[in-house]
PDB file of C-alpha atoms and ligand atoms in Angstrom:
ATOM      1  CA  MET H1132      -4.593  60.509  30.350  1.00 97.00           C
ATOM      2  CA  LYS H1133      -3.646  64.010  29.204  1.00 98.00           C
ATOM      3  CA  LEU H1134      -0.314  64.903  27.633  1.00 98.00           C
ATOM      4  CA  ILE H1135       0.828  68.486  28.202  1.00 98.00           C
ATOM      5  CA  VAL H1136       3.879  70.230  26.728  1.00 98.00           C
ATOM      6  CA  ILE H1137       5.339  73.162  28.669  1.00 98.00           C
ATOM      7  CA  LEU H1138       6.438  75.335  25.784  1.00 98.00           C
ATOM      8  CA  ASN H1139       8.038  78.699  25.081  1.00 97.00           C
ATOM      9  CA  ASN H1140      10.717  79.278  22.462  1.00 93.00           C
ATOM     10  CA  LYS H1141      12.323  81.892  24.670  1.00 94.00           C
ATOM     11  CA  GLY H1142      14.934  80.720  27.153  1.00 95.00           C
ATOM     12  CA  GLY H1143      14.786  81.253  30.891  1.00 96.00           C
ATOM     13  CA  VAL H1144      11.086  82.107  31.147  1.00 97.00           C
ATOM     14  CA  GLY H1145      10.373  79.540  33.863  1.00 98.00           C
ATOM     15  CA  LYS H1146       9.494  76.434  31.831  1.00 98.00           C
ATOM     16  CA  THR H1147      11.493  73.999  33.934  1.00 98.00           C
ATOM     17  CA  THR H1148      10.648  75.592  37.275  1.00 98.00           C
ATOM     18  CA  SER H1149       6.993  75.403  36.272  1.00 98.00           C
ATOM     19  CA  ALA H1150       7.166  71.872  34.856  1.00 98.00           C
ATOM     20  CA  VAL H1151       8.703  70.510  38.055  1.00 98.00           C
ATOM     21  CA  ASN H1152       6.631  72.434  40.595  1.00 98.00           C
ATOM     22  CA  LEU H1153       3.366  72.191  38.729  1.00 98.00           C
ATOM     23  CA  ALA H1154       3.799  68.457  38.158  1.00 98.00           C
ATOM     24  CA  TYR H1155       4.468  67.987  41.864  1.00 98.00           C
ATOM     25  CA  CYS H1156       1.513  70.169  42.956  1.00 98.00           C
ATOM     26  CA  ILE H1157      -0.830  68.268  40.647  1.00 98.00           C
ATOM     27  CA  SER H1158       0.489  65.001  42.089  1.00 98.00           C
ATOM     28  CA  LEU H1159      -0.446  66.296  45.545  1.00 98.00           C
ATOM     29  CA  LEU H1160      -4.008  66.729  44.280  1.00 98.00           C
ATOM     30  CA  LYS H1161      -4.254  62.927  44.016  1.00 97.00           C
ATOM     31  CA  LYS H1162      -3.360  62.667  40.347  1.00 98.00           C
ATOM     32  CA  LYS H1163      -0.786  60.259  39.005  1.00 98.00           C
ATOM     33  CA  VAL H1164       1.785  62.327  37.137  1.00 98.00           C
ATOM     34  CA  LEU H1165       4.760  61.602  34.887  1.00 98.00           C
ATOM     35  CA  LEU H1166       7.278  64.322  34.057  1.00 98.00           C
ATOM     36  CA  VAL H1167       9.325  63.718  30.902  1.00 98.00           C
ATOM     37  CA  ASP H1168      12.448  65.823  30.492  1.00 97.00           C
ATOM     38  CA  LEU H1169      13.082  66.582  26.811  1.00 96.00           C
ATOM     39  CA  ASP H1170      15.878  69.070  27.395  1.00 95.00           C
ATOM     40  CA  SER H1171      19.514  67.996  27.003  1.00 93.00           C
ATOM     41  CA  ALA H1172      20.348  70.563  29.691  1.00 95.00           C
ATOM     42  CA  ALA H1173      18.462  68.130  31.980  1.00 96.00           C
ATOM     43  CA  SER H1174      17.484  70.915  34.407  1.00 97.00           C
ATOM     44  CA  ALA H1175      14.165  69.333  35.380  1.00 98.00           C
ATOM     45  CA  SER H1176      15.939  66.025  36.072  1.00 98.00           C
ATOM     46  CA  ILE H1177      18.654  67.679  38.151  1.00 98.00           C
ATOM     47  CA  HIS H1178      15.973  69.685  39.987  1.00 98.00           C
ATOM     48  CA  LEU H1179      14.494  66.387  41.160  1.00 98.00           C
ATOM     49  CA  GLY H1180      17.850  64.824  42.023  1.00 98.00           C
ATOM     50  CA  PHE H1181      18.408  62.835  38.828  1.00 98.00           C
ATOM     51  CA  ASP H1182      21.863  64.002  37.839  1.00 96.00           C
ATOM     52  CA  LYS H1183      23.428  61.560  35.395  1.00 92.00           C
ATOM     53  CA  THR H1184      26.917  62.851  36.229  1.00 92.00           C
ATOM     54  CA  LYS H1185      26.405  61.666  39.830  1.00 94.00           C
ATOM     55  CA  LYS H1186      24.464  58.409  39.559  1.00 93.00           C
ATOM     56  CA  LYS H1187      23.295  55.798  37.072  1.00 95.00           C
ATOM     57  CA  PHE H1188      19.728  55.539  35.825  1.00 96.00           C
ATOM     58  CA  SER H1189      17.882  55.150  32.539  1.00 95.00           C
ATOM     59  CA  THR H1190      17.007  58.299  30.649  1.00 95.00           C
ATOM     60  CA  ILE H1191      14.876  59.449  27.756  1.00 94.00           C
ATOM     61  CA  CYS H1192      17.776  58.387  25.480  1.00 91.00           C
ATOM     62  CA  ASP H1193      17.420  54.770  26.615  1.00 92.00           C
ATOM     63  CA  PHE H1194      13.641  54.971  26.269  1.00 92.00           C
ATOM     64  CA  ILE H1195      13.911  56.221  22.687  1.00 88.00           C
ATOM     65  CA  ILE H1196      16.335  53.492  21.669  1.00 85.00           C
ATOM     66  CA  ASP H1197      14.361  50.629  23.252  1.00 84.00           C
ATOM     67  CA  LYS H1198      12.383  48.933  20.517  1.00 79.00           C
ATOM     68  CA  ASN H1199       9.815  47.559  22.972  1.00 80.00           C
ATOM     69  CA  LYS H1200       9.229  50.937  24.599  1.00 82.00           C
ATOM     70  CA  SER H1201       8.273  49.420  27.928  1.00 88.00           C
ATOM     71  CA  LEU H1202       7.685  52.623  29.851  1.00 92.00           C
ATOM     72  CA  LYS H1203       8.009  51.198  33.344  1.00 91.00           C
ATOM     73  CA  ASN H1204      11.670  50.342  32.726  1.00 93.00           C
ATOM     74  CA  TYR H1205      12.476  53.998  32.214  1.00 95.00           C
ATOM     75  CA  THR H1206      10.418  55.848  34.793  1.00 97.00           C
ATOM     76  CA  GLN H1207      12.043  56.854  38.068  1.00 97.00           C
ATOM     77  CA  LYS H1208       9.943  57.333  41.152  1.00 97.00           C
ATOM     78  CA  TYR H1209      10.255  60.786  42.715  1.00 98.00           C
ATOM     79  CA  SER H1210       7.359  60.761  45.166  1.00 98.00           C
ATOM     80  CA  GLU H1211       4.129  58.899  45.807  1.00 97.00           C
ATOM     81  CA  ASN H1212       2.313  60.200  42.728  1.00 98.00           C
ATOM     82  CA  LEU H1213       5.145  61.637  40.659  1.00 98.00           C
ATOM     83  CA  ASP H1214       7.426  59.671  38.328  1.00 98.00           C
ATOM     84  CA  VAL H1215      10.108  61.093  36.045  1.00 98.00           C
ATOM     85  CA  ILE H1216      11.815  60.109  32.814  1.00 97.00           C
ATOM     86  CA  PRO H1217      15.040  62.066  33.233  1.00 97.00           C
ATOM     87  CA  SER H1218      17.221  63.495  30.496  1.00 96.00           C
ATOM     88  CA  GLU H1219      20.987  63.739  30.147  1.00 94.00           C
ATOM     89  CA  ARG H1220      23.504  65.973  28.396  1.00 87.00           C
ATOM     90  CA  LEU H1221      23.934  63.385  25.675  1.00 83.00           C
ATOM     91  CA  LEU H1222      20.392  63.849  24.434  1.00 81.00           C
ATOM     92  CA  SER H1223      20.918  66.471  21.716  1.00 76.00           C
ATOM     93  CA  ASP H1224      23.656  64.559  19.826  1.00 75.00           C
ATOM     94  CA  PHE H1225      22.028  61.248  20.588  1.00 75.00           C
ATOM     95  CA  TYR H1226      18.643  62.223  19.230  1.00 70.00           C
ATOM     96  CA  GLN H1227      20.091  63.451  15.935  1.00 66.00           C
ATOM     97  CA  GLU H1228      21.910  60.131  15.478  1.00 70.00           C
ATOM     98  CA  VAL H1229      18.904  57.963  16.242  1.00 70.00           C
ATOM     99  CA  ALA H1230      16.496  60.152  14.330  1.00 63.00           C
ATOM    100  CA  ASN H1231      18.666  59.856  11.228  1.00 64.00           C
ATOM    101  CA  ASP H1232      18.450  56.081  11.435  1.00 61.00           C
ATOM    102  CA  GLU H1233      14.679  55.936  11.750  1.00 55.00           C
ATOM    103  CA  ASP H1234      12.429  56.150   8.740  1.00 53.00           C
ATOM    104  CA  ASP H1235       9.629  58.172  10.226  1.00 53.00           C
ATOM    105  CA  LYS H1236      11.563  60.044  12.934  1.00 65.00           C
ATOM    106  CA  GLN H1237       8.466  59.697  15.123  1.00 80.00           C
ATOM    107  CA  LEU H1238      10.397  58.441  18.112  1.00 84.00           C
ATOM    108  CA  LEU H1239       7.739  59.354  20.653  1.00 91.00           C
ATOM    109  CA  GLN H1240       4.341  57.888  20.011  1.00 92.00           C
ATOM    110  CA  ARG H1241       1.266  58.313  22.095  1.00 94.00           C
ATOM    111  CA  ASN H1242       0.806  54.598  22.645  1.00 93.00           C
ATOM    112  CA  TYR H1243       4.224  54.364  24.327  1.00 92.00           C
ATOM    113  CA  PHE H1244       2.673  56.155  27.290  1.00 92.00           C
ATOM    114  CA  ASN H1245       0.189  54.142  29.291  1.00 80.00           C
ATOM    115  CA  SER H1246      -2.926  55.379  30.946  1.00 80.00           C
ATOM    116  CA  GLU H1247      -1.616  54.556  34.413  1.00 92.00           C
ATOM    117  CA  TYR H1248      -0.913  58.314  34.446  1.00 97.00           C
ATOM    118  CA  ASP H1249      -3.544  61.041  34.685  1.00 98.00           C
ATOM    119  CA  PHE H1250      -1.090  63.622  33.391  1.00 98.00           C
ATOM    120  CA  ILE H1251       2.146  63.493  31.462  1.00 98.00           C
ATOM    121  CA  PHE H1252       4.120  66.740  31.357  1.00 98.00           C
ATOM    122  CA  PHE H1253       6.943  67.369  28.885  1.00 98.00           C
ATOM    123  CA  ASP H1254       9.535  69.959  29.816  1.00 98.00           C
ATOM    124  CA  SER H1255      10.944  71.368  26.591  1.00 97.00           C
ATOM    125  CA  PRO H1256      14.158  73.193  25.721  1.00 95.00           C
ATOM    126  CA  PRO H1257      13.981  76.770  24.379  1.00 94.00           C
ATOM    127  CA  ASN H1258      14.726  75.589  20.825  1.00 88.00           C
ATOM    128  CA  MET H1259      12.243  73.757  18.655  1.00 84.00           C
ATOM    129  CA  GLY H1260      14.087  70.498  17.970  1.00 84.00           C
ATOM    130  CA  ASN H1261      12.664  67.311  16.508  1.00 85.00           C
ATOM    131  CA  LEU H1262      11.853  65.926  19.914  1.00 89.00           C
ATOM    132  CA  VAL H1263       9.777  68.960  20.900  1.00 93.00           C
ATOM    133  CA  PHE H1264       7.945  68.803  17.598  1.00 93.00           C
ATOM    134  CA  ASN H1265       7.453  65.112  18.255  1.00 93.00           C
ATOM    135  CA  SER H1266       5.956  65.747  21.703  1.00 96.00           C
ATOM    136  CA  LEU H1267       3.597  68.382  20.285  1.00 97.00           C
ATOM    137  CA  SER H1268       2.392  65.982  17.626  1.00 96.00           C
ATOM    138  CA  ILE H1269       1.191  63.469  20.249  1.00 97.00           C
ATOM    139  CA  SER H1270      -0.044  65.790  23.026  1.00 98.00           C
ATOM    140  CA  ASP H1271      -3.399  67.183  24.087  1.00 98.00           C
ATOM    141  CA  TYR H1272      -2.322  70.546  25.430  1.00 98.00           C
ATOM    142  CA  VAL H1273       0.353  73.200  25.448  1.00 98.00           C
ATOM    143  CA  LEU H1274       0.951  75.288  28.550  1.00 98.00           C
ATOM    144  CA  ILE H1275       2.926  78.486  28.051  1.00 98.00           C
ATOM    145  CA  PRO H1276       4.845  80.321  30.780  1.00 98.00           C
ATOM    146  CA  ALA H1277       4.793  84.027  29.890  1.00 98.00           C
ATOM    147  CA  GLN H1278       7.506  86.105  31.477  1.00 96.00           C
ATOM    148  CA  VAL H1279       6.114  89.435  32.713  1.00 96.00           C
ATOM    149  CA  GLN H1280       8.342  91.576  30.522  1.00 92.00           C
ATOM    150  CA  PHE H1281       7.390  93.764  27.549  1.00 89.00           C
ATOM    151  CA  SER H1282      10.118  92.266  25.380  1.00 89.00           C
ATOM    152  CA  ALA H1283       8.777  88.750  25.991  1.00 90.00           C
ATOM    153  CA  ILE H1284       5.293  89.353  24.552  1.00 93.00           C
ATOM    154  CA  SER H1285       6.246  89.094  20.856  1.00 91.00           C
ATOM    155  CA  GLY H1286       7.836  85.694  21.538  1.00 93.00           C
ATOM    156  CA  LEU H1287       4.494  84.416  22.806  1.00 97.00           C
ATOM    157  CA  TYR H1288       2.972  85.000  19.376  1.00 96.00           C
ATOM    158  CA  ILE H1289       5.758  82.979  17.772  1.00 95.00           C
ATOM    159  CA  THR H1290       5.098  80.107  20.184  1.00 96.00           C
ATOM    160  CA  LEU H1291       1.335  80.298  19.548  1.00 97.00           C
ATOM    161  CA  GLU H1292       1.889  80.352  15.794  1.00 96.00           C
ATOM    162  CA  LEU H1293       4.016  77.255  16.046  1.00 96.00           C
ATOM    163  CA  VAL H1294       1.334  75.440  18.039  1.00 97.00           C
ATOM    164  CA  ASP H1295      -1.233  76.491  15.456  1.00 97.00           C
ATOM    165  CA  LYS H1296       0.881  75.020  12.638  1.00 97.00           C
ATOM    166  CA  VAL H1297       1.305  71.715  14.462  1.00 97.00           C
ATOM    167  CA  ARG H1298      -2.436  71.593  15.133  1.00 98.00           C
ATOM    168  CA  ARG H1299      -3.366  72.310  11.503  1.00 98.00           C
ATOM    169  CA  TYR H1300      -0.956  69.923   9.840  1.00 96.00           C
ATOM    170  CA  PHE H1301      -0.047  67.209  12.333  1.00 95.00           C
ATOM    171  CA  ASN H1302      -2.254  66.954  15.421  1.00 97.00           C
ATOM    172  CA  SER H1303      -5.797  68.291  15.384  1.00 98.00           C
ATOM    173  CA  ARG H1304      -6.192  67.292  19.043  1.00 98.00           C
ATOM    174  CA  LEU H1305      -3.619  69.864  20.226  1.00 98.00           C
ATOM    175  CA  LYS H1306      -5.004  72.849  22.160  1.00 98.00           C
ATOM    176  CA  VAL H1307      -3.467  75.745  24.041  1.00 98.00           C
ATOM    177  CA  LEU H1308      -4.485  75.141  27.636  1.00 98.00           C
ATOM    178  CA  GLY H1309      -3.344  78.636  28.440  1.00 98.00           C
ATOM    179  CA  LEU H1310      -0.602  81.106  29.238  1.00 98.00           C
ATOM    180  CA  PHE H1311       0.410  82.008  32.761  1.00 98.00           C
ATOM    181  CA  ALA H1312       2.494  84.920  33.984  1.00 98.00           C
ATOM    182  CA  THR H1313       5.886  84.158  35.532  1.00 98.00           C
ATOM    183  CA  TYR H1314       8.343  86.442  37.366  1.00 97.00           C
ATOM    184  CA  PHE H1315       5.400  88.581  38.430  1.00 97.00           C
ATOM    185  CA  ASP H1316       6.412  91.331  40.853  1.00 95.00           C
ATOM    186  CA  ARG H1317       3.507  93.038  42.561  1.00 88.00           C
ATOM    187  CA  ARG H1318       5.782  95.667  44.102  1.00 91.00           C
ATOM    188  CA  ILE H1319       6.573  97.019  40.669  1.00 92.00           C
ATOM    189  CA  LYS H1320       3.874  98.991  38.892  1.00 94.00           C
ATOM    190  CA  LEU H1321       5.257  97.971  35.503  1.00 94.00           C
ATOM    191  CA  SER H1322       4.575  94.330  36.341  1.00 95.00           C
ATOM    192  CA  GLU H1323       0.862  95.091  36.835  1.00 94.00           C
ATOM    193  CA  GLU H1324       0.852  97.038  33.580  1.00 95.00           C
ATOM    194  CA  ILE H1325       2.395  94.197  31.595  1.00 96.00           C
ATOM    195  CA  PHE H1326      -0.040  91.735  33.164  1.00 96.00           C
ATOM    196  CA  LYS H1327      -2.899  93.990  32.050  1.00 96.00           C
ATOM    197  CA  GLN H1328      -1.492  93.986  28.519  1.00 96.00           C
ATOM    198  CA  LEU H1329      -1.206  90.206  28.557  1.00 97.00           C
ATOM    199  CA  LYS H1330      -4.858  90.051  29.626  1.00 97.00           C
ATOM    200  CA  GLU H1331      -5.894  92.429  26.839  1.00 97.00           C
ATOM    201  CA  GLN H1332      -3.969  90.514  24.206  1.00 96.00           C
ATOM    202  CA  PHE H1333      -4.651  86.933  25.269  1.00 97.00           C
ATOM    203  CA  GLY H1334      -8.000  87.251  27.073  1.00 97.00           C
ATOM    204  CA  ASP H1335      -9.265  84.018  28.597  1.00 97.00           C
ATOM    205  CA  GLN H1336      -6.169  82.181  27.440  1.00 97.00           C
ATOM    206  CA  LEU H1337      -4.341  83.872  30.325  1.00 98.00           C
ATOM    207  CA  PHE H1338      -4.605  82.072  33.658  1.00 98.00           C
ATOM    208  CA  ASP H1339      -5.714  84.153  36.665  1.00 97.00           C
ATOM    209  CA  SER H1340      -3.009  82.443  38.718  1.00 98.00           C
ATOM    210  CA  THR H1341       0.378  84.120  38.474  1.00 98.00           C
ATOM    211  CA  ILE H1342       3.840  82.992  39.508  1.00 98.00           C
ATOM    212  CA  SER H1343       5.647  85.670  41.487  1.00 98.00           C
ATOM    213  CA  ILE H1344       9.361  86.284  41.589  1.00 97.00           C
ATOM    214  CA  ASN H1345      10.426  84.214  44.572  1.00 98.00           C
ATOM    215  CA  SER H1346      13.992  83.334  45.538  1.00 98.00           C
ATOM    216  CA  LYS H1347      12.738  80.218  47.352  1.00 98.00           C
ATOM    217  CA  LEU H1348      12.154  78.668  43.910  1.00 98.00           C
ATOM    218  CA  ILE H1349      15.876  78.970  43.215  1.00 98.00           C
ATOM    219  CA  GLU H1350      16.826  77.684  46.674  1.00 98.00           C
ATOM    220  CA  ALA H1351      14.546  74.692  46.259  1.00 98.00           C
ATOM    221  CA  TYR H1352      16.223  73.929  42.910  1.00 98.00           C
ATOM    222  CA  ASN H1353      19.658  74.131  44.541  1.00 97.00           C
ATOM    223  CA  ASN H1354      18.472  71.611  47.135  1.00 98.00           C
ATOM    224  CA  GLU H1355      17.020  69.242  44.530  1.00 97.00           C
ATOM    225  CA  LYS H1356      13.503  69.553  45.940  1.00 98.00           C
ATOM    226  CA  THR H1357      10.245  71.059  44.785  1.00 98.00           C
ATOM    227  CA  VAL H1358       9.397  74.343  46.461  1.00 98.00           C
ATOM    228  CA  VAL H1359       6.344  72.883  48.243  1.00 98.00           C
ATOM    229  CA  GLU H1360       8.539  70.257  49.901  1.00 98.00           C
ATOM    230  CA  TYR H1361      11.321  72.636  50.738  1.00 97.00           C
ATOM    231  CA  PHE H1362       9.361  75.772  51.761  1.00 97.00           C
ATOM    232  CA  PRO H1363       5.665  74.890  52.041  1.00 98.00           C
ATOM    233  CA  GLY H1364       4.741  78.409  53.126  1.00 98.00           C
ATOM    234  CA  ALA H1365       6.709  80.223  50.397  1.00 98.00           C
ATOM    235  CA  LYS H1366       4.919  82.434  47.896  1.00 98.00           C
ATOM    236  CA  GLY H1367       6.225  80.130  45.143  1.00 98.00           C
ATOM    237  CA  SER H1368       4.506  77.159  46.811  1.00 98.00           C
ATOM    238  CA  LEU H1369       1.175  78.944  47.078  1.00 98.00           C
ATOM    239  CA  ASP H1370       1.452  80.206  43.492  1.00 98.00           C
ATOM    240  CA  TYR H1371       2.125  76.770  42.014  1.00 98.00           C
ATOM    241  CA  MET H1372      -0.628  75.160  44.122  1.00 98.00           C
ATOM    242  CA  ASN H1373      -3.089  77.758  42.816  1.00 98.00           C
ATOM    243  CA  LEU H1374      -1.936  77.229  39.254  1.00 98.00           C
ATOM    244  CA  ALA H1375      -2.297  73.455  39.674  1.00 98.00           C
ATOM    245  CA  LYS H1376      -5.919  73.859  40.790  1.00 98.00           C
ATOM    246  CA  GLU H1377      -6.683  76.217  37.917  1.00 98.00           C
ATOM    247  CA  VAL H1378      -5.086  73.807  35.422  1.00 98.00           C
ATOM    248  CA  LEU H1379      -7.280  70.961  36.713  1.00 98.00           C
ATOM    249  CA  MET H1380     -10.356  73.176  36.544  1.00 98.00           C
ATOM    250  CA  ARG H1381      -9.623  74.098  32.915  1.00 98.00           C
ATOM    251  CA  ILE H1382      -9.109  70.495  31.883  1.00 97.00           C
ATOM    252  CA  ASN H1383     -12.326  69.369  33.535  1.00 91.00           C
TER     253      ASN H1383
HETATM  254  N1  LIG A2579       9.307  82.825  39.683  1.00 87.35           N
HETATM  255  C1  LIG A2579      10.630  82.814  39.779  1.00 87.35           C
HETATM  256  N2  LIG A2579      11.249  83.597  40.712  1.00 87.35           N
HETATM  257  C2  LIG A2579      12.594  83.582  40.818  1.00 87.35           C
HETATM  258  N3  LIG A2579      13.411  82.834  40.063  1.00 87.35           N
HETATM  259  C3  LIG A2579      12.853  82.032  39.143  1.00 87.35           C
HETATM  260  C4  LIG A2579      11.450  81.979  38.944  1.00 87.35           C
HETATM  261  N4  LIG A2579      11.180  81.091  37.965  1.00 87.35           N
HETATM  262  C5  LIG A2579      12.365  80.616  37.568  1.00 87.35           C
HETATM  263  N5  LIG A2579      13.373  81.171  38.268  1.00 87.35           N
HETATM  264  C6  LIG A2579      14.820  80.931  38.084  1.00 87.35           C
HETATM  265  O1  LIG A2579      15.197  81.471  36.814  1.00 87.35           O
HETATM  266  C7  LIG A2579      16.080  80.599  36.129  1.00 87.35           C
HETATM  267  C8  LIG A2579      15.453  80.138  34.817  1.00 87.35           C
HETATM  268  O2  LIG A2579      14.265  79.418  35.090  1.00 87.35           O
HETATM  269  P1  LIG A2579      13.912  78.061  34.351  1.00 87.35           P
HETATM  270  O3  LIG A2579      15.106  77.183  34.291  1.00 87.35           O
HETATM  271  O4  LIG A2579      12.686  77.527  34.961  1.00 87.35           O
HETATM  272  O5  LIG A2579      13.595  78.624  32.897  1.00 87.35           O
HETATM  273  P2  LIG A2579      13.467  77.803  31.537  1.00 87.35           P
HETATM  274  O6  LIG A2579      12.447  78.502  30.706  1.00 87.35           O
HETATM  275  O7  LIG A2579      13.269  76.384  31.794  1.00 87.35           O
HETATM  276  O8  LIG A2579      14.926  78.015  30.902  1.00 87.35           O
HETATM  277  P3  LIG A2579      15.501  77.256  29.595  1.00 87.35           P
HETATM  278  O9  LIG A2579      14.829  77.906  28.430  1.00 87.35           O
HETATM  279  O10 LIG A2579      16.965  77.554  29.653  1.00 87.35           O
HETATM  280  O11 LIG A2579      15.168  75.817  29.727  1.00 87.35           O
HETATM  281  C9  LIG A2579      16.355  79.430  37.098  1.00 87.35           C
HETATM  282  O12 LIG A2579      17.516  79.726  37.808  1.00 87.35           O
HETATM  283  C10 LIG A2579      15.147  79.446  38.037  1.00 87.35           C
HETATM  284  O13 LIG A2579      15.463  78.946  39.316  1.00 87.35           O
HETATM  285 MG1  LIG A2580      14.320  74.682  31.097  1.00 87.35          MG
END
């Protein structure tokens, strides 16, 4: 069982799109996957059709409050090999309340997650709240979506520094699995240039697989499906399948 946090302190870089589509692609490669939504915006949950404003189901809030932490009561089945613990808008206020009541504030512990899963992905919000810190302190890897934009590069160092701090003081197991380029646009020369810079600055940490700009990713989100289900032949589908294979190769 490997726990992986999708992390980047910058907003809108493709964390959720990657968490959802990568988790699904890995599940297609015969791995049992759980996606845990740690964002009170609940975008990953809504992406997979778990919209708390439309139907009733247990969320990460219920999981946190349950003293027995019986995981199977809180996971929702999305597809054959992919389960989800959805989030809800209430999460940010809720977490502060509960966290204040707990002595150790360690509301997520590694032993709450059982080894029925090969991979557990955490989708994180763009701000470093307690819950994100908590997920980093119990995980094996961090996976960082890097938007192909000059202004986004400095933010990557901040994210890496944060991971380094957690590793040094709280979780020596934590490693950066890698960074991967998102919003890559081969038609634009600047995109190639920025990718080259990313390669120079991050070396082997940068995945060869890239995620192109692809409107089908947005359409799939609007239809509450993963891109591979909605448009199997789309560039976004091929990109996330390639990334999934490269992620598995790195972990093995
Ligand atoms: N490769 C892509 N091509 C086109 N649109 C994309 C791509 N990746 C993500 N998007 C779109 O960009 C928007 C932001 O993406 P996403 O929600 O994945 O980012 P995020 O990092 O999770 O944002 P936040 O920090 O707010 O949680 C969404 O509307 C998404 O559909
Ligand atoms: Mg998001």
